PDB file of C-alpha atoms and ligand atoms in Angstrom:
ATOM      1  CA  MET U   1      -0.131   0.123   0.101  1.00 95.00           C
ATOM      2  CA  ASN U   2       1.270   3.493  -0.954  1.00 97.00           C
ATOM      3  CA  ILE U   3       0.188   6.490   0.876  1.00 97.00           C
ATOM      4  CA  ILE U   4       1.092  10.231   0.546  1.00 98.00           C
ATOM      5  CA  LEU U   5       0.592  12.051   3.570  1.00 98.00           C
ATOM      6  CA  PHE U   6       0.298  15.717   2.496  1.00 98.00           C
ATOM      7  CA  GLY U   7      -0.203  19.191   4.021  1.00 98.00           C
ATOM      8  CA  PRO U   8       1.252  22.413   4.850  1.00 97.00           C
ATOM      9  CA  PRO U   9       4.272  22.992   7.051  1.00 97.00           C
ATOM     10  CA  GLY U  10       3.078  22.348  10.655  1.00 96.00           C
ATOM     11  CA  ALA U  11       0.131  20.109   9.810  1.00 97.00           C
ATOM     12  CA  GLY U  12       1.581  17.258  11.762  1.00 96.00           C
ATOM     13  CA  LYS U  13       2.683  14.934   8.825  1.00 97.00           C
ATOM     14  CA  GLY U  14       5.756  13.588  10.590  1.00 96.00           C
ATOM     15  CA  THR U  15       3.903  12.664  13.614  1.00 97.00           C
ATOM     16  CA  GLN U  16       1.064  10.876  11.852  1.00 98.00           C
ATOM     17  CA  ALA U  17       3.250   9.250   9.223  1.00 98.00           C
ATOM     18  CA  LYS U  18       5.060   7.644  12.220  1.00 98.00           C
ATOM     19  CA  LYS U  19       1.906   6.534  13.791  1.00 98.00           C
ATOM     20  CA  MET U  20       0.426   5.151  10.480  1.00 98.00           C
ATOM     21  CA  SER U  21       3.832   3.374   9.760  1.00 98.00           C
ATOM     22  CA  ASP U  22       3.584   1.439  13.103  1.00 98.00           C
ATOM     23  CA  HIS U  23      -0.131   0.719  12.625  1.00 97.00           C
ATOM     24  CA  PHE U  24      -0.160  -0.624   9.084  1.00 96.00           C
ATOM     25  CA  GLY U  25       3.505  -1.902   9.122  1.00 97.00           C
ATOM     26  CA  ILE U  26       4.579  -0.069   6.014  1.00 97.00           C
ATOM     27  CA  PRO U  27       7.788   2.357   6.530  1.00 98.00           C
ATOM     28  CA  GLN U  28       7.676   6.005   6.429  1.00 98.00           C
ATOM     29  CA  LEU U  29       9.649   7.900   4.069  1.00 98.00           C
ATOM     30  CA  SER U  30      10.316  11.404   5.143  1.00 98.00           C
ATOM     31  CA  THR U  31      12.385  13.584   2.564  1.00 98.00           C
ATOM     32  CA  GLY U  32      12.758  16.368   5.487  1.00 97.00           C
ATOM     33  CA  ASN U  33      14.236  13.748   7.924  1.00 97.00           C
ATOM     34  CA  ILE U  34      16.613  12.341   5.219  1.00 98.00           C
ATOM     35  CA  PHE U  35      17.895  15.927   4.349  1.00 98.00           C
ATOM     36  CA  ARG U  36      18.373  16.532   8.010  1.00 97.00           C
ATOM     37  CA  GLU U  37      20.369  13.549   8.972  1.00 98.00           C
ATOM     38  CA  ASN U  38      22.571  14.146   5.907  1.00 98.00           C
ATOM     39  CA  ILE U  39      23.106  17.759   7.200  1.00 98.00           C
ATOM     40  CA  LYS U  40      24.064  16.339  10.574  1.00 97.00           C
ATOM     41  CA  LYS U  41      26.533  13.963   9.218  1.00 98.00           C
ATOM     42  CA  GLU U  42      28.055  16.480   6.802  1.00 98.00           C
ATOM     43  CA  THR U  43      27.643  14.166   3.705  1.00 98.00           C
ATOM     44  CA  PRO U  44      28.021  15.681   0.301  1.00 98.00           C
ATOM     45  CA  LEU U  45      24.251  15.589   0.017  1.00 98.00           C
ATOM     46  CA  GLY U  46      24.080  17.322   3.526  1.00 98.00           C
ATOM     47  CA  LYS U  47      26.346  19.902   2.222  1.00 98.00           C
ATOM     48  CA  LYS U  48      24.306  20.412  -0.747  1.00 98.00           C
ATOM     49  CA  VAL U  49      21.288  21.116   0.770  1.00 98.00           C
ATOM     50  CA  LYS U  50      22.086  22.869   4.109  1.00 98.00           C
ATOM     51  CA  SER U  51      21.517  26.487   3.051  1.00 98.00           C
ATOM     52  CA  ILE U  52      18.359  25.486   1.048  1.00 98.00           C
ATOM     53  CA  LEU U  53      16.602  24.127   4.189  1.00 97.00           C
ATOM     54  CA  ASP U  54      18.070  26.815   6.514  1.00 96.00           C
ATOM     55  CA  ALA U  55      16.379  29.369   4.197  1.00 96.00           C
ATOM     56  CA  GLY U  56      12.957  27.327   4.230  1.00 96.00           C
ATOM     57  CA  ARG U  57      13.111  26.826   0.321  1.00 97.00           C
ATOM     58  CA  LEU U  58      12.440  23.921  -1.590  1.00 98.00           C
ATOM     59  CA  VAL U  59      15.536  21.432  -2.717  1.00 98.00           C
ATOM     60  CA  PRO U  60      15.668  21.092  -6.569  1.00 98.00           C
ATOM     61  CA  ASP U  61      13.463  18.666  -7.893  1.00 98.00           C
ATOM     62  CA  GLU U  62      15.842  16.469  -9.636  1.00 98.00           C
ATOM     63  CA  THR U  63      17.649  15.830  -6.349  1.00 98.00           C
ATOM     64  CA  VAL U  64      14.680  14.930  -4.461  1.00 98.00           C
ATOM     65  CA  VAL U  65      13.325  12.687  -6.977  1.00 98.00           C
ATOM     66  CA  ASP U  66      16.769  10.777  -7.482  1.00 98.00           C
ATOM     67  CA  LEU U  67      16.769  10.447  -3.541  1.00 98.00           C
ATOM     68  CA  VAL U  68      13.141   9.250  -3.216  1.00 98.00           C
ATOM     69  CA  THR U  69      13.617   6.790  -6.086  1.00 98.00           C
ATOM     70  CA  ASP U  70      16.875   5.200  -5.070  1.00 97.00           C
ATOM     71  CA  GLU U  71      15.120   4.910  -1.496  1.00 97.00           C
ATOM     72  CA  LEU U  72      12.314   3.028  -2.826  1.00 98.00           C
ATOM     73  CA  GLU U  73      14.611   0.531  -4.537  1.00 97.00           C
ATOM     74  CA  LYS U  74      15.362  -0.880  -1.073  1.00 97.00           C
ATOM     75  CA  ASN U  75      13.659  -3.979  -0.050  1.00 95.00           C
ATOM     76  CA  ASP U  76      12.330  -2.281   3.275  1.00 96.00           C
ATOM     77  CA  TYR U  77       9.520  -0.751   0.843  1.00 97.00           C
ATOM     78  CA  LYS U  78       8.490  -4.010  -0.727  1.00 94.00           C
ATOM     79  CA  ASN U  79       5.228  -3.844   0.994  1.00 95.00           C
ATOM     80  CA  GLY U  80       4.718   0.072   0.353  1.00 97.00           C
ATOM     81  CA  VAL U  81       5.600   3.199   1.632  1.00 98.00           C
ATOM     82  CA  ILE U  82       4.336   6.188   3.646  1.00 98.00           C
ATOM     83  CA  LEU U  83       5.438   9.308   1.889  1.00 98.00           C
ATOM     84  CA  ASP U  84       5.938  12.264   4.202  1.00 98.00           C
ATOM     85  CA  GLY U  85       6.978  15.477   2.727  1.00 98.00           C
ATOM     86  CA  PHE U  86       7.052  14.338  -0.899  1.00 98.00           C
ATOM     87  CA  PRO U  87       5.887  15.240  -3.671  1.00 98.00           C
ATOM     88  CA  ARG U  88       6.122  19.079  -3.072  1.00 98.00           C
ATOM     89  CA  THR U  89       5.745  20.097  -6.468  1.00 98.00           C
ATOM     90  CA  VAL U  90       3.811  19.002  -9.686  1.00 98.00           C
ATOM     91  CA  ASN U  91       7.105  18.024 -11.112  1.00 98.00           C
ATOM     92  CA  GLN U  92       7.955  15.720  -8.255  1.00 98.00           C
ATOM     93  CA  ALA U  93       4.409  14.214  -8.530  1.00 98.00           C
ATOM     94  CA  GLU U  94       4.627  13.539 -12.140  1.00 98.00           C
ATOM     95  CA  ALA U  95       8.019  11.881 -11.737  1.00 98.00           C
ATOM     96  CA  LEU U  96       6.843   9.648  -8.955  1.00 98.00           C
ATOM     97  CA  GLU U  97       3.647   8.543 -11.164  1.00 97.00           C
ATOM     98  CA  VAL U  98       6.098   7.447 -13.908  1.00 98.00           C
ATOM     99  CA  TYR U  99       8.456   5.708 -11.471  1.00 98.00           C
ATOM    100  CA  LEU U 100       5.207   3.762  -9.903  1.00 97.00           C
ATOM    101  CA  SER U 101       3.867   3.125 -13.173  1.00 97.00           C
ATOM    102  CA  GLU U 102       6.820   1.495 -14.384  1.00 97.00           C
ATOM    103  CA  LYS U 103       6.506  -0.898 -11.436  1.00 95.00           C
ATOM    104  CA  GLY U 104       2.766  -1.369 -12.017  1.00 96.00           C
ATOM    105  CA  GLU U 105       2.116   0.254  -9.043  1.00 96.00           C
ATOM    106  CA  THR U 106      -0.105   3.465  -8.001  1.00 95.00           C
ATOM    107  CA  ILE U 107      -0.703   5.643  -4.875  1.00 96.00           C
ATOM    108  CA  ASP U 108      -3.483   4.129  -2.980  1.00 95.00           C
ATOM    109  CA  TYR U 109      -4.247   6.914  -0.803  1.00 96.00           C
ATOM    110  CA  PHE U 110      -3.583  10.553  -0.693  1.00 97.00           C
ATOM    111  CA  ILE U 111      -4.507  12.129   2.824  1.00 98.00           C
ATOM    112  CA  THR U 112      -4.271  15.792   3.024  1.00 98.00           C
ATOM    113  CA  LEU U 113      -4.377  17.258   6.691  1.00 98.00           C
ATOM    114  CA  ASP U 114      -6.358  20.697   6.796  1.00 98.00           C
ATOM    115  CA  VAL U 115      -5.112  23.106   9.521  1.00 98.00           C
ATOM    116  CA  PRO U 116      -5.829  26.924   9.443  1.00 97.00           C
ATOM    117  CA  GLU U 117      -2.920  29.154   8.810  1.00 94.00           C
ATOM    118  CA  GLU U 118      -2.848  30.757  12.099  1.00 94.00           C
ATOM    119  CA  GLU U 119      -2.705  27.455  14.033  1.00 96.00           C
ATOM    120  CA  LEU U 120       0.231  26.267  11.829  1.00 96.00           C
ATOM    121  CA  VAL U 121       2.470  29.109  12.689  1.00 95.00           C
ATOM    122  CA  GLU U 122       1.620  28.719  16.246  1.00 95.00           C
ATOM    123  CA  ARG U 123       2.328  25.109  16.209  1.00 95.00           C
ATOM    124  CA  ILE U 124       5.634  25.553  14.245  1.00 95.00           C
ATOM    125  CA  LEU U 125       6.917  28.336  16.591  1.00 95.00           C
ATOM    126  CA  SER U 126       6.157  26.428  19.720  1.00 94.00           C
ATOM    127  CA  ARG U 127       7.221  22.895  18.855  1.00 89.00           C
ATOM    128  CA  GLY U 128      10.795  23.426  20.059  1.00 88.00           C
ATOM    129  CA  GLU U 129      12.686  20.779  17.861  1.00 91.00           C
ATOM    130  CA  GLY U 130      15.447  23.246  17.282  1.00 91.00           C
ATOM    131  CA  ARG U 131      14.879  23.217  13.515  1.00 93.00           C
ATOM    132  CA  SER U 132      16.997  26.251  11.892  1.00 94.00           C
ATOM    133  CA  ASP U 133      13.550  26.927   9.684  1.00 95.00           C
ATOM    134  CA  ASP U 134      11.285  26.980  12.575  1.00 95.00           C
ATOM    135  CA  THR U 135      11.771  30.827  13.122  1.00 94.00           C
ATOM    136  CA  ALA U 136       8.862  33.371  12.387  1.00 93.00           C
ATOM    137  CA  GLU U 137      10.470  34.738   9.089  1.00 95.00           C
ATOM    138  CA  LYS U 138      11.224  31.069   7.591  1.00 95.00           C
ATOM    139  CA  VAL U 139       7.791  30.011   8.554  1.00 95.00           C
ATOM    140  CA  LYS U 140       6.565  32.576   6.306  1.00 95.00           C
ATOM    141  CA  THR U 141       8.569  31.711   3.395  1.00 96.00           C
ATOM    142  CA  ARG U 142       7.742  28.101   3.870  1.00 97.00           C
ATOM    143  CA  LEU U 143       4.072  28.720   3.913  1.00 97.00           C
ATOM    144  CA  LYS U 144       4.171  31.060   0.843  1.00 97.00           C
ATOM    145  CA  ILE U 145       6.219  28.016  -1.106  1.00 98.00           C
ATOM    146  CA  TYR U 146       3.698  25.648   0.094  1.00 98.00           C
ATOM    147  CA  ARG U 147       0.795  27.902  -1.360  1.00 97.00           C
ATOM    148  CA  ASP U 148       2.655  28.560  -4.562  1.00 98.00           C
ATOM    149  CA  GLU U 149       4.367  25.414  -5.449  1.00 98.00           C
ATOM    150  CA  THR U 150       3.036  22.652  -3.184  1.00 98.00           C
ATOM    151  CA  GLU U 151      -0.740  23.132  -3.086  1.00 97.00           C
ATOM    152  CA  PRO U 152      -1.069  22.518  -6.754  1.00 97.00           C
ATOM    153  CA  VAL U 153       0.052  18.852  -5.880  1.00 98.00           C
ATOM    154  CA  LEU U 154      -3.226  18.577  -4.173  1.00 97.00           C
ATOM    155  CA  ASN U 155      -5.307  19.555  -7.403  1.00 95.00           C
ATOM    156  CA  TYR U 156      -3.134  17.087  -9.401  1.00 96.00           C
ATOM    157  CA  TYR U 157      -4.446  14.018  -7.035  1.00 96.00           C
ATOM    158  CA  LYS U 158      -7.750  15.694  -6.848  1.00 95.00           C
ATOM    159  CA  GLU U 159      -8.085  15.149 -10.716  1.00 92.00           C
ATOM    160  CA  LYS U 160      -7.107  11.614 -10.360  1.00 87.00           C
ATOM    161  CA  GLY U 161      -9.803  11.181  -7.789  1.00 82.00           C
ATOM    162  CA  ALA U 162      -7.698   9.691  -4.892  1.00 80.00           C
ATOM    163  CA  VAL U 163      -7.786  12.517  -2.086  1.00 97.00           C
ATOM    164  CA  LYS U 164      -8.845  12.026   1.304  1.00 97.00           C
ATOM    165  CA  GLU U 165      -9.152  15.262   3.260  1.00 98.00           C
ATOM    166  CA  ILE U 166      -8.715  14.942   6.777  1.00 98.00           C
ATOM    167  CA  ASN U 167      -9.450  17.540   9.450  1.00 98.00           C
ATOM    168  CA  GLY U 168      -6.022  18.251  11.178  1.00 98.00           C
ATOM    169  CA  VAL U 169      -7.224  20.049  14.154  1.00 98.00           C
ATOM    170  CA  GLY U 170      -7.387  18.064  17.248  1.00 97.00           C
ATOM    171  CA  SER U 171      -5.357  15.669  19.555  1.00 97.00           C
ATOM    172  CA  ILE U 172      -2.932  13.399  17.854  1.00 97.00           C
ATOM    173  CA  GLU U 173      -5.034  10.438  18.420  1.00 98.00           C
ATOM    174  CA  GLU U 174      -8.259  12.089  17.060  1.00 98.00           C
ATOM    175  CA  ILE U 175      -6.407  12.843  14.073  1.00 98.00           C
ATOM    176  CA  PHE U 176      -4.880   9.446  13.774  1.00 98.00           C
ATOM    177  CA  ASN U 177      -8.521   7.993  14.098  1.00 98.00           C
ATOM    178  CA  ARG U 178      -9.758   9.949  11.387  1.00 98.00           C
ATOM    179  CA  ILE U 179      -6.851   8.739   9.066  1.00 98.00           C
ATOM    180  CA  LYS U 180      -7.502   5.137  10.072  1.00 97.00           C
ATOM    181  CA  ASN U 181     -11.182   5.655   9.026  1.00 96.00           C
ATOM    182  CA  ALA U 182     -10.193   7.276   5.801  1.00 96.00           C
ATOM    183  CA  VAL U 183      -7.848   4.216   4.857  1.00 94.00           C
ATOM    184  CA  SER U 184      -9.847   1.135   5.943  1.00 81.00           C
TER     185      SER U 184
HETATM  186  P1  AMP W 201       9.734  18.913   6.157  1.00 81.93           P
HETATM  187  O1  AMP W 201      10.537  17.984   7.201  1.00 81.93           O
HETATM  188  O2  AMP W 201       9.057  17.888   5.458  1.00 81.93           O
HETATM  189  O3  AMP W 201       9.149  20.132   6.790  1.00 81.93           O
HETATM  190  O4  AMP W 201      11.070  19.222   5.162  1.00 81.93           O
HETATM  191  C1  AMP W 201      12.168  20.392   5.590  1.00 81.93           C
HETATM  192  C2  AMP W 201      12.993  20.766   4.326  1.00 81.93           C
HETATM  193  O5  AMP W 201      13.345  20.025   3.557  1.00 81.93           O
HETATM  194  C3  AMP W 201      11.837  21.583   3.396  1.00 81.93           C
HETATM  195  O6  AMP W 201      11.490  23.121   3.838  1.00 81.93           O
HETATM  196  C4  AMP W 201      12.783  21.521   2.307  1.00 81.93           C
HETATM  197  O7  AMP W 201      13.941  22.631   2.178  1.00 81.93           O
HETATM  198  C5  AMP W 201      13.254  20.370   2.310  1.00 81.93           C
HETATM  199  N1  AMP W 201      12.303  19.129   1.612  1.00 81.93           N
HETATM  200  C6  AMP W 201      11.947  18.152   2.271  1.00 81.93           C
HETATM  201  N2  AMP W 201      11.018  17.504   1.290  1.00 81.93           N
HETATM  202  C7  AMP W 201      11.287  18.233   0.071  1.00 81.93           C
HETATM  203  C8  AMP W 201      10.723  17.753  -1.320  1.00 81.93           C
HETATM  204  N3  AMP W 201       9.693  17.065  -1.666  1.00 81.93           N
HETATM  205  N4  AMP W 201      11.218  18.917  -2.294  1.00 81.93           N
HETATM  206  C9  AMP W 201      11.896  19.884  -1.956  1.00 81.93           C
HETATM  207  N5  AMP W 201      12.250  20.067  -0.815  1.00 81.93           N
HETATM  208  C10 AMP W 201      12.018  19.381   0.276  1.00 81.93           C
END
């Protein structure tokens, strides 16, 4: 089962993706986490993307698509994947479709978490994870990029008819229950 967990920064994708991964027994693939690990370890990829993440901008499509398609070749993902933070542009979504269709696969669920913008800002500024991009100024940039470049991905999947819109306001468990209901 292949699932995309979608939504703006601060919507709770990482938290819910982890819970879904435990519940469904399918690994989570978080592009943001992979980039942060590479930055921490100062790998060539980390060095390449550090200033982009610090600025709250998007890593170039080619870099992200190569990363995700390489990762998905691993045996861990033989039963599927929960994609968290990818695709973030229509180009990425199209590349993913090509990759999956060559394998005779598809996206089974596209789950989008709806959270009002004021709450997103509040959540990000109070989450205290020490992320370099969790500052008031960077959050503004990230939300603008989300609206301009990432939100069109939602329409791309809506046209395919696979979108489940989930109310992303409430407790972690409440939101997780809504997701479980949408997936079963
Ligand atoms: P996240 O942890 O999902 O909020 O991602 C953190 C940062 O990693 C983003 O602000 C981007 O700089 C970068 N990033 C993660 N996923 C992608 C993606 N699919 N496309 C481009 N940049 C990404």
